[in-house]
Short mmCIF file of C-alpha atoms in Angstrom, two decimals:
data_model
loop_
_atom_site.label_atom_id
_atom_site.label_comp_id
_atom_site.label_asym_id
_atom_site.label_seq_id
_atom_site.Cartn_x
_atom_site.Cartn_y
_atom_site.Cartn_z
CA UNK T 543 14.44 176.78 131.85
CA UNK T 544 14.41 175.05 128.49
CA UNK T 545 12.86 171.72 128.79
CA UNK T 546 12.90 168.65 126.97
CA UNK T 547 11.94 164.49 127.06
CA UNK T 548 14.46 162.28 125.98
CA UNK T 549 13.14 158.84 125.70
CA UNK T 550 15.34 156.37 124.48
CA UNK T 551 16.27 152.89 123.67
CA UNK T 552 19.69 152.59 125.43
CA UNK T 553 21.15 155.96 126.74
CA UNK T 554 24.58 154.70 125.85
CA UNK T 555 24.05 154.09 122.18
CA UNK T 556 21.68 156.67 121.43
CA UNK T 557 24.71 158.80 123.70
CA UNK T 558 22.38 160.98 125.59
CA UNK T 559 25.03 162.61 127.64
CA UNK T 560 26.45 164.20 124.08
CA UNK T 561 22.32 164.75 122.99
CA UNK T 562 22.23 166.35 126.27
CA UNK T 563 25.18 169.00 125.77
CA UNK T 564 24.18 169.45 122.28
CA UNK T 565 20.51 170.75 123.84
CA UNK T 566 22.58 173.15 125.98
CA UNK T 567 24.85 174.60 123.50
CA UNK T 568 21.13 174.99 121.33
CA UNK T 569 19.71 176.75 124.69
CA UNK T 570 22.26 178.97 125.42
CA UNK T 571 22.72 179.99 121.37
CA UNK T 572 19.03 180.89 121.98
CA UNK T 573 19.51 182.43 125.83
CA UNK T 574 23.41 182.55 127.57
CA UNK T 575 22.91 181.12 130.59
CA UNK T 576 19.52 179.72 130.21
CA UNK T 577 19.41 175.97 132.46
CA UNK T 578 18.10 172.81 130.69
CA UNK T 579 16.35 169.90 131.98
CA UNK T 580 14.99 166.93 130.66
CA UNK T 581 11.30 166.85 132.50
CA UNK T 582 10.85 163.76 131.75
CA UNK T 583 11.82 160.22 131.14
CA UNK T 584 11.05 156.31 131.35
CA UNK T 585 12.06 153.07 131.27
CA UNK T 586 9.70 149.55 130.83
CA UNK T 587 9.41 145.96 131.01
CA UNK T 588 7.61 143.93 128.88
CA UNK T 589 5.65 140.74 129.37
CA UNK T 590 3.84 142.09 131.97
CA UNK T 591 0.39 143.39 132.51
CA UNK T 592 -0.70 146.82 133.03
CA UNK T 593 -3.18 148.57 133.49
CA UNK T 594 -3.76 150.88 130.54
CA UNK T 595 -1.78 150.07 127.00
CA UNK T 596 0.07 147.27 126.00
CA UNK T 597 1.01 149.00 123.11
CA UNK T 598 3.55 150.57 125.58
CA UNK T 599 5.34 147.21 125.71
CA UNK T 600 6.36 147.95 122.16
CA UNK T 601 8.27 150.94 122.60
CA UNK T 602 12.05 150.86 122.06
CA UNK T 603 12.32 152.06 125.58
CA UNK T 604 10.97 148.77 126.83
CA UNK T 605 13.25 146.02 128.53
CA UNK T 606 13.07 141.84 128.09
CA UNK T 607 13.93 141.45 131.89
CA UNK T 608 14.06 142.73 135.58
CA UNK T 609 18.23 143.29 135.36
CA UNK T 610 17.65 144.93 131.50
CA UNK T 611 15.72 147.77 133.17
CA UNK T 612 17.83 148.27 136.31
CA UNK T 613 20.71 148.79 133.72
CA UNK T 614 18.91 151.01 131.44
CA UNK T 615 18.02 153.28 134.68
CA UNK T 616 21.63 153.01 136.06
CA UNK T 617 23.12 154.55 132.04
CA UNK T 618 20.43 156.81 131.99
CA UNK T 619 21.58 158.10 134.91
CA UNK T 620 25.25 158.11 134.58
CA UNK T 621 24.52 160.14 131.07
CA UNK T 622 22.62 162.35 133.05
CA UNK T 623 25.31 163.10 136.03
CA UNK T 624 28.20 163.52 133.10
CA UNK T 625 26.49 165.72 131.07
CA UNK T 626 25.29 167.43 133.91
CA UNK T 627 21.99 167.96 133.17
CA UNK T 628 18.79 167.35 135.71
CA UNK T 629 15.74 164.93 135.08
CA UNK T 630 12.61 163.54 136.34
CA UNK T 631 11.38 160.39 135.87
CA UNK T 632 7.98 159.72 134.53
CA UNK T 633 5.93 157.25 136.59
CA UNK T 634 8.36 156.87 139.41
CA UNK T 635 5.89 154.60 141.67
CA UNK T 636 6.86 152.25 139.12
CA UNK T 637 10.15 152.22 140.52
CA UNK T 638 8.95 152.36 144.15
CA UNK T 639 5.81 149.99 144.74
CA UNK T 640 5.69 147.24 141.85
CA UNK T 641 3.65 146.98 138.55
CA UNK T 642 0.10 148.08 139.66
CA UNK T 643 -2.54 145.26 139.83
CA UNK T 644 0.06 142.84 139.59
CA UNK T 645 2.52 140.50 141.83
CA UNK T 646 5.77 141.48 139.71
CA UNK T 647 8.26 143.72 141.34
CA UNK T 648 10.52 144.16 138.41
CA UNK T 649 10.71 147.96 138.76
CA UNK T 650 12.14 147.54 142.46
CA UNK T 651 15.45 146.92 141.07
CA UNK T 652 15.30 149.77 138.57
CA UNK T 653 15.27 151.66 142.07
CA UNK T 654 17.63 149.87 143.66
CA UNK T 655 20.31 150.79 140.78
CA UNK T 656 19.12 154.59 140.96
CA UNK T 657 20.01 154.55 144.50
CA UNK T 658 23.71 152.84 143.86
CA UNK T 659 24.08 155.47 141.12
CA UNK T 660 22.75 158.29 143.57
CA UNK T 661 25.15 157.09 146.40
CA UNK T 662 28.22 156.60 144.41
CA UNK T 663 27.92 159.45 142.08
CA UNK T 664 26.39 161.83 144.17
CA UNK T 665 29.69 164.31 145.22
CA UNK T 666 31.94 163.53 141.84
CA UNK T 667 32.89 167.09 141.83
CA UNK T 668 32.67 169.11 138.20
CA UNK T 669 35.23 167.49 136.66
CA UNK T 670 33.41 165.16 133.96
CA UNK T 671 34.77 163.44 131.21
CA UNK T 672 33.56 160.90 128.53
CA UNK T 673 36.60 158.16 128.34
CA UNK T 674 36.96 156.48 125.00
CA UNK T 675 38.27 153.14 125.93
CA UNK T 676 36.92 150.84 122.81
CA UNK T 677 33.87 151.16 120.41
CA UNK T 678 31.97 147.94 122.67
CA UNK T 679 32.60 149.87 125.87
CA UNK T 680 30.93 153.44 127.41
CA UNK T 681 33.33 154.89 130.06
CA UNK T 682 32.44 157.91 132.04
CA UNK T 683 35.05 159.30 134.31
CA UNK T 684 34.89 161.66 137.31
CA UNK T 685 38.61 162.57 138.78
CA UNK T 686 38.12 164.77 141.55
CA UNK T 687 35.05 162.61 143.23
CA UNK T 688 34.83 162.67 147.38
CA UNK T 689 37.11 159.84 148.36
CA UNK T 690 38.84 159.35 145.42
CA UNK T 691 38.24 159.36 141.32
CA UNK T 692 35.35 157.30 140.16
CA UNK T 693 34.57 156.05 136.87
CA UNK T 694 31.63 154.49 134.92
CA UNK T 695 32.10 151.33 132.61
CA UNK T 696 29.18 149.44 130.26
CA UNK T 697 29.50 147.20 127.55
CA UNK T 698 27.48 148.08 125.02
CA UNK T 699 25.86 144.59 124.28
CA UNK T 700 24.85 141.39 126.24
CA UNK T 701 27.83 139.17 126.00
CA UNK T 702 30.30 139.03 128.58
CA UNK T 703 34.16 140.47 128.88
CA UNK T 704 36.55 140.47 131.45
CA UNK T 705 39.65 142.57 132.87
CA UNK T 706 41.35 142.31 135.68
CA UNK T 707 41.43 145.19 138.54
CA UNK T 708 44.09 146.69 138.81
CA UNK T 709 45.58 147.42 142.51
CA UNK T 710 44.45 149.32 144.88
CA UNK T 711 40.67 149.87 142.75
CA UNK T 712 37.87 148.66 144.40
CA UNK T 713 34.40 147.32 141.72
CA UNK T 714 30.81 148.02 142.62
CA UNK T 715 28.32 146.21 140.50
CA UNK T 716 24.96 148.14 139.54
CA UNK T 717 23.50 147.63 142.87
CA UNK T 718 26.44 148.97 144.68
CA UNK T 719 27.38 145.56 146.24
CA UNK T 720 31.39 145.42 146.54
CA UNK T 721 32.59 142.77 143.85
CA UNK T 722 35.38 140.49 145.73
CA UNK T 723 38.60 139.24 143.75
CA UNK T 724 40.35 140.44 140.63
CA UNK T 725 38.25 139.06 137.99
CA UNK T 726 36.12 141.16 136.75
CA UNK T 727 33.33 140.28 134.21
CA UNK T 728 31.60 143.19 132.37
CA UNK T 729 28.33 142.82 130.75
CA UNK T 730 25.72 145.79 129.58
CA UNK T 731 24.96 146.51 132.80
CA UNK T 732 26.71 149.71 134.80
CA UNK T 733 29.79 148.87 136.73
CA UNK T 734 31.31 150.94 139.03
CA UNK T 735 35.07 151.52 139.45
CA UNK T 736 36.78 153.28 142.50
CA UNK T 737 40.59 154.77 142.44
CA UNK T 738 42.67 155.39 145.29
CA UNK T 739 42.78 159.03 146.41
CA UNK T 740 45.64 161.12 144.09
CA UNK T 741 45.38 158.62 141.77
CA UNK T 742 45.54 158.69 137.74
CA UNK T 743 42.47 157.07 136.99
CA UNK T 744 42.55 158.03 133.11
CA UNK T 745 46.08 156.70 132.90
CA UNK T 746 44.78 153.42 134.92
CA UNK T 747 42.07 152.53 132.49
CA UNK T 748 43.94 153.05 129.58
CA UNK T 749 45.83 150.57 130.31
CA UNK T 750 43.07 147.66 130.96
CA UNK T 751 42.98 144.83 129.08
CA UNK T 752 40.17 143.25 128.34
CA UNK T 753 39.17 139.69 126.87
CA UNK T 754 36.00 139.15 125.05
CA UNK T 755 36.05 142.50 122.88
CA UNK T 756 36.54 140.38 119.37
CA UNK T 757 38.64 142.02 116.94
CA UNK T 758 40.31 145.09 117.78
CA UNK T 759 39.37 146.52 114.53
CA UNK T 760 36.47 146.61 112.24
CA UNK T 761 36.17 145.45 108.36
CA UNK T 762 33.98 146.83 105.53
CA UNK T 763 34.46 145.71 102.18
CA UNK T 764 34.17 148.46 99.35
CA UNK T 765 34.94 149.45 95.80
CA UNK T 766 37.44 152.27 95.38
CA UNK T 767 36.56 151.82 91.05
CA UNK T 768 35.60 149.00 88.89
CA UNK T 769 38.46 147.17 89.38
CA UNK T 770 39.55 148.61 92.68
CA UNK T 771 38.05 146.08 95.86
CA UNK T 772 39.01 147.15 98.98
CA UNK T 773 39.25 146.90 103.10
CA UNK T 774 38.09 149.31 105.15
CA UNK T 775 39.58 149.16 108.60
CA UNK T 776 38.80 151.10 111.73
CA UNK T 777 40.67 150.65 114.84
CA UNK T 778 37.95 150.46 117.56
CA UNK T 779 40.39 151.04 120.56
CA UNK T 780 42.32 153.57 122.14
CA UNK T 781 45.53 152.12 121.30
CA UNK T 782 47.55 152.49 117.84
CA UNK T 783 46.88 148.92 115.83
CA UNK T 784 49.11 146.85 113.48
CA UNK T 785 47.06 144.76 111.39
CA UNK T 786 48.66 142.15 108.49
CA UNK T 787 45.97 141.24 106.17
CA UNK T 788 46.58 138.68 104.02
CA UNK T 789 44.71 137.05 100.46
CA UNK T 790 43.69 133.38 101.09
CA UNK T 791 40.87 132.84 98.02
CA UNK T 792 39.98 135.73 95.76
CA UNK T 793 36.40 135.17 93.75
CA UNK T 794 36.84 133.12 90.01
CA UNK T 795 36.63 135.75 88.06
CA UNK T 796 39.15 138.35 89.73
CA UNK T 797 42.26 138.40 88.74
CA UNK T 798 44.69 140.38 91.20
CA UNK T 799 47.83 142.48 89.66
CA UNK T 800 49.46 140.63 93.13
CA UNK T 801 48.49 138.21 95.87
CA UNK T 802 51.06 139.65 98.26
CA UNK T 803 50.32 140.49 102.14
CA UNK T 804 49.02 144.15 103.11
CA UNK T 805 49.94 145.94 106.79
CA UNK T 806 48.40 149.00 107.36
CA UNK T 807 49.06 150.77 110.67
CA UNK T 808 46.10 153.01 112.42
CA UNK T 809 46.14 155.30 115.55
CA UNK T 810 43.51 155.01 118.08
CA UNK T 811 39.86 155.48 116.56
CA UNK T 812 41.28 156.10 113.12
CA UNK T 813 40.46 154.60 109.70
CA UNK T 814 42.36 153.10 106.75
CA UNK T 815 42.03 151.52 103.57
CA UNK T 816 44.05 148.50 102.00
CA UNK T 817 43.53 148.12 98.06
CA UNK T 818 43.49 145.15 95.89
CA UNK T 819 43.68 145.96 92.08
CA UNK T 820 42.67 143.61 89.87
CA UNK T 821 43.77 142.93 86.19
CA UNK T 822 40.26 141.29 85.44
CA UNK T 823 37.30 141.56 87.47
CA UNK T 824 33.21 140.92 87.43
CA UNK T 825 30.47 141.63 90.14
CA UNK T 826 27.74 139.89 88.46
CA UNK T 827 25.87 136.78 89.13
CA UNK T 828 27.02 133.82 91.37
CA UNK T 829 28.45 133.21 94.38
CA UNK T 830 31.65 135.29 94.87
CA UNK T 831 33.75 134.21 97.66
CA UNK T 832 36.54 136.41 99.45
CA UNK T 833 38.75 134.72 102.12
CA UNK T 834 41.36 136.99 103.84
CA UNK T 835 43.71 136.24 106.95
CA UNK T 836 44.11 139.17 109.86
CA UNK T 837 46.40 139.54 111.75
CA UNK T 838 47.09 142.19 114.74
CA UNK T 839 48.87 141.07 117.68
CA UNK T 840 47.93 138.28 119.47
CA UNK T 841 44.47 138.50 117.51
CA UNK T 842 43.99 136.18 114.18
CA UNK T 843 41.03 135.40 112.08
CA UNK T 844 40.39 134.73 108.68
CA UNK T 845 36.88 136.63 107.43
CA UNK T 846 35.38 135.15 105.02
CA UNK T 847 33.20 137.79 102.08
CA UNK T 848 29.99 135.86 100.38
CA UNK T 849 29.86 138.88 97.52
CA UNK T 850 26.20 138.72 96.73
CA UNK T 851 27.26 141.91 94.54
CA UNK T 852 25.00 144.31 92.47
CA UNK T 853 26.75 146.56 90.10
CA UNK T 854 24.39 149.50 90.60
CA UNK T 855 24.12 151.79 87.29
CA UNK T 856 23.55 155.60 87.40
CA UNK T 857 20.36 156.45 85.78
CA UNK T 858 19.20 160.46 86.01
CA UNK T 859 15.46 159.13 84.76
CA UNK T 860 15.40 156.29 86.65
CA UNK T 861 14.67 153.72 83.93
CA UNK T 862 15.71 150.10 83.27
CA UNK T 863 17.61 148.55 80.62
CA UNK T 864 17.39 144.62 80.22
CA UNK T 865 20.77 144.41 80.96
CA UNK T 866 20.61 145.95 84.60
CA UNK T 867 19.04 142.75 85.94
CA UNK T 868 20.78 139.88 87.33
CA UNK T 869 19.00 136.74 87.95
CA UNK T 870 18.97 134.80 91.39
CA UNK T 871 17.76 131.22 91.39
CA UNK T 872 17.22 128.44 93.49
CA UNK T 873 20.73 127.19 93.55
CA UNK T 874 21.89 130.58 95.09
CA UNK T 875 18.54 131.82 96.60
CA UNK T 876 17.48 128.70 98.48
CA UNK T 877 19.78 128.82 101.42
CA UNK T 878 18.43 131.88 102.67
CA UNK T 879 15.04 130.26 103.30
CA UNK T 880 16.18 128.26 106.49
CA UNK T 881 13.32 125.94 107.20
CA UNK T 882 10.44 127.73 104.84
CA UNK T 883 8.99 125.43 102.18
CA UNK T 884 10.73 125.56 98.53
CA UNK T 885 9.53 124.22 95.44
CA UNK T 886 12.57 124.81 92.84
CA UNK T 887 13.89 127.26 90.55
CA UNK T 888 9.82 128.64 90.20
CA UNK T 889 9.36 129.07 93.98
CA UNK T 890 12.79 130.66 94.56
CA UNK T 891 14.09 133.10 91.79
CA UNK T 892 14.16 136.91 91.08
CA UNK T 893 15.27 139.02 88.51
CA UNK T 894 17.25 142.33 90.18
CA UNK T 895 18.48 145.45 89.68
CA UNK T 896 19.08 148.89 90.84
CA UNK T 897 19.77 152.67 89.34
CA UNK T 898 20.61 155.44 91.44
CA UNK T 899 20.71 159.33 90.83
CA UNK T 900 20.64 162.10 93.43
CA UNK T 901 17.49 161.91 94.63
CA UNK T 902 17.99 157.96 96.07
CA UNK T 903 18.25 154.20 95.01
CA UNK T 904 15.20 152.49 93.18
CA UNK T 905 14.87 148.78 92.93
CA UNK T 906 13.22 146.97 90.36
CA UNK T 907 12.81 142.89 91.22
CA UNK T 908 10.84 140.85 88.52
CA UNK T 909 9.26 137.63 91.04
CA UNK T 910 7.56 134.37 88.63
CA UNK T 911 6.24 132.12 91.32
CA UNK T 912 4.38 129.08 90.42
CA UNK T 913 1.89 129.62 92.89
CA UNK T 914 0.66 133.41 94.10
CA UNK T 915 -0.70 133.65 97.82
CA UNK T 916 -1.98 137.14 98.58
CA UNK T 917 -0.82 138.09 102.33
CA UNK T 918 -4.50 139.44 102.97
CA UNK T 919 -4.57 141.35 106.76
CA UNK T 920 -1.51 139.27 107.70
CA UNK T 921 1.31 142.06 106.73
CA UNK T 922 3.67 140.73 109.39
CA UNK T 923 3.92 137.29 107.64
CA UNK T 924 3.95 138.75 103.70
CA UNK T 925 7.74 137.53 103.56
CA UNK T 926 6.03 134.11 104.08
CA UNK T 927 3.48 134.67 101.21
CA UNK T 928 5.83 135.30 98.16
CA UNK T 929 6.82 138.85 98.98
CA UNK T 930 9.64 140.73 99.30
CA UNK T 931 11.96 141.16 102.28
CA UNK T 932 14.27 144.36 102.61
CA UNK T 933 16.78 144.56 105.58
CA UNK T 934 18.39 147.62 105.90
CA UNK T 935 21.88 147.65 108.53
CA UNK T 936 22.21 151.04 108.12
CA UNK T 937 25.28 151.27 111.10
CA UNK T 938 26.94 148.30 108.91
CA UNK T 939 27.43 147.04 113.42
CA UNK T 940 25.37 144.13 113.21
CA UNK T 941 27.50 140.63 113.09
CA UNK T 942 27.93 137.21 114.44
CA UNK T 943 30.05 139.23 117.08
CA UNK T 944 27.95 142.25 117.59
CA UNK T 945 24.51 141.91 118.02
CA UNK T 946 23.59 145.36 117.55
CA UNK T 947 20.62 145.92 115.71
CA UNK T 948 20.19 149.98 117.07
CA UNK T 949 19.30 151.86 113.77
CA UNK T 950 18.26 149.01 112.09
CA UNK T 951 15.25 148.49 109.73
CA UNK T 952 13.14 145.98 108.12
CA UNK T 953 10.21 145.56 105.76
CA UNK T 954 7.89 143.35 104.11
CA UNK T 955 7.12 144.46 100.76
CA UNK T 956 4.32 142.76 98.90
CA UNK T 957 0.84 143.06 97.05
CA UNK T 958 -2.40 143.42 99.62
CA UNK T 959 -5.05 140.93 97.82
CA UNK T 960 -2.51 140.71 94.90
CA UNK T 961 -3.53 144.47 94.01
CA UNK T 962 -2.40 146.71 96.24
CA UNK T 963 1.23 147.74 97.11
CA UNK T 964 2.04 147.84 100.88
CA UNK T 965 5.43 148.17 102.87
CA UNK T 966 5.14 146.92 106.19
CA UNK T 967 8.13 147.50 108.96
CA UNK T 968 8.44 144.42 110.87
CA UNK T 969 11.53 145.98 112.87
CA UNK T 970 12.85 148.91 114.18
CA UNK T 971 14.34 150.67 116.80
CA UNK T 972 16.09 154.07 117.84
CA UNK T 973 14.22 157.00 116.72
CA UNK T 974 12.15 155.84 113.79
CA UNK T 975 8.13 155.05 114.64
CA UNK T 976 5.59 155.27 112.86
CA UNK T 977 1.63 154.23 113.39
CA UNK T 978 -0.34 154.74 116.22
CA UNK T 979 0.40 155.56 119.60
CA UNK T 980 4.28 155.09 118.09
CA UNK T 981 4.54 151.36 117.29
CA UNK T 982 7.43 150.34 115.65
CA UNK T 983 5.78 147.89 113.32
CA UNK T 984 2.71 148.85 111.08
CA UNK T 985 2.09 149.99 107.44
CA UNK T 986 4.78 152.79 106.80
CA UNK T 987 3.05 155.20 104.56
CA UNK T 988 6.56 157.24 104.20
CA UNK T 989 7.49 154.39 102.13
CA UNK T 990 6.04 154.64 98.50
CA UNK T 991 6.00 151.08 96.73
CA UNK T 992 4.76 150.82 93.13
CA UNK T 993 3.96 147.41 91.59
CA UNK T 994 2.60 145.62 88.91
CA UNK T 995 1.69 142.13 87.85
CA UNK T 996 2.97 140.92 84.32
CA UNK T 997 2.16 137.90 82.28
CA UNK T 998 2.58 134.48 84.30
CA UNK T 999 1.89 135.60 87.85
CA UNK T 1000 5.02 138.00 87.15
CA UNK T 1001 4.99 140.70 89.64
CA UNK T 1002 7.65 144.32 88.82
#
């Protein structure tokens, strides 16, 4: 048997039902025929004590609440049953007698959802199948189940959506408890859907529709060339998608060949790209401001672009010219502070720029602050001590809609007692740790920062 631990943030982001069939296919290239299993696997909650490491709480496996953890058991396990692959949970008195030591029975529910997921998924037959319904929703569906097809549906974030149930379905929620009437609000925790006997399930669920998913389509800004903006769009659903996008404001200094409307048409899950040529246009410095109108259906929104933009020069040695570096000052820095103290133009400004090659990106930012305060042992708070902040979305998924943060990183970059250089990772989650015992915060040593401090408290 070839075995393997999959811990995990969320099974349904981090898809551990594909991860799993990709470990078989990896198996039997290795042995034909030769079983899999994932030995071993766990869920927590934090804010709770325990009796050996709270360091544990830290883990990206580790859930804010009682009904987090029930849910991440219940996808865990509906990955599992898909993919067909067996597992055994670490710890399982966890799940069975409470947190030990303590009064909390959080973990009790985490069973409770197993044994809905056990009881409802238990004789689904060998007929598996991963339903893409929409990019915000995980569907797994099982058509020749005892009693009738049975599917699987999770949103993949906290906020609520809602179909209605079709006739003749019947909705368990992730405890198994019947849901009564036709409304049906969907959440990140598992929901169960049963079909009537002969039924087309697929066919069924293709045709929900749900409220509450935002836009049917995402939107990426991008440069095709140096006068070439343009508008990424991906159709998120399984449905072929209209969309009308129209020019409201265009930035000061671009100067479109034409202001006229755009409709680009995309089949289900597919990608397209709406240009905007420009007779005259500049990235640098300032506040550049793109307004468009969308349209697709019943859906409309304008989206609004701030275009903090960096032209970023190619550079095969990797070395600066004055004229790479674009100042930021108060005026357009400030707002990004929220509540911190600022002093002016001398306790918000930076000089930036950027040169890439093949071997990566390298950042150069020139800070004069009027008054230097070395972070010391406080890493976590350098951003607050006239340091640098670097947030990387590397999914480009995290929004005012979409809270999803999976992949994401973050660091504090700054000088330790004004000498040395440190990064420090103040976020992360999915499969990136670092320090001991895995925390996903600490000095990241993978990171190499060089720095120096120039005349008048200038630190390159």
């Amino acid at each position: 048997v070839f075995s393997f631990h999959s811990y995990n943030g969320d099974a349904d982001l981090e898809k551990v039902a594909e991860q799993n069939e990709a470990i078989r296919k990896m198996a039997n290239a290795a042995k034909p025929g030769l079983p899999i299993c994932n030995t071993e696997v766990y869920y927590g909650v934090r804010r709770h004590r325990r009796f050996f490491d709270d360091m544990e709480s830290r883990k990206s496996y580790s859930k804010d609440s009682e009904r987090e953890l029930a849910a991440a058991y219940a996808a865990f396990y509906a990955n599992s049953i898909v993919s067909s692959t067996p597992f055994s949970l670490f710890a399982p008195e966890f799940c069975i007698g409470g947190v030990p030591g303590t009064e909390e029975q959080y973990p009790l529910a985490s069973a409770a959802a197993l044994n809905a997921g056990m009881e409802l998924l238990g004789n689904v037959g060998k007929d598996r199948k991963i339903l893409r319904l929409d990019d915000s929703l995980r569907c797994f569906l099982f058509p020749r189940a005892e009693g009738g097809p049975i599917a699987t549906l999770r949103k993949l974030s906290q906020s609520p959506a809602e179909f209605s149930l079709p006739e003749g379905v019947r909705a368990f929620d992730l405890y198994g408890n019947p849901i009564a009437g036709k409304k049906i609000v969907l959440d990140s925790a598992l929901l169960y859907l049963r079909f009537p006997a002969g039924s087309n399930a697929e066919k069924i669920l293709t045709a929900l529709e749900f409220k509450g998913l935002g836009a049917p389509f995402d939107t990426r800004m991008t440069m095709l060339d140096e006068r070439t903006p343009a508008l990424r769009l991906r159709n998120r659903t399984a449905r072929t998608c209209q969309v009308s996008v129209t020019p409201i404001r265009f930035p000061a200094a671009w100067i479109p060949v034409d202001s006229a409307g755009k409709t680009i048409r995309l089949a289900p899950f597919s990608e397209g790209v709406l240009r905007f040529p420009m007779k005259k246009l500049s990235l640098r410095g300032g506040r550049n401001q793109l307004v468009l109108a969308l349209q697709s259906g019943s859906y409309r929104n304008e989206i609004v672009y701030d275009l903090n933009l960096i032209p970023v020069r190619f550079s095969q040695d990797f070395s600066f010219r004055p004229s790479d570096y674009i100042h930021y000052g108060a005026e357009n820095l400030s707002r990004k502070f929220g509540n911190r103290p600022n002093r002016g133009e001398k306790d918000s400004s930076a000089d930036l720029a950027a040169l890439w090659n093949e071997r990566g990106l390298k950042l150069s930012v020139k800070v004069t602050d009027d008054h230097f305060i070395p972070p010391g042992e406080e890493f976590a708070k350098a951003y607050q001590s006239d340091s640098l902040q670097l947030y990387f979305a590397m999914g480009q998924n995290h929004s005012k809609e979409n809270k999803n943060r999976s992949g994401d990183l973050l660091y504090s970059i700054g000088l330790r007692d004004g000498k040395t250089p440190f990064a420090w990772m103040e976020h992360s989650t999915g499969n990136r740790f670092i320090g001991a015992a895995n925390a996903t915060v600490g000095l990241d040593d993978a990171v190499k920062v060089s720095a120096r401090r120039g005349p008048a408290g200038c630190v390159d």
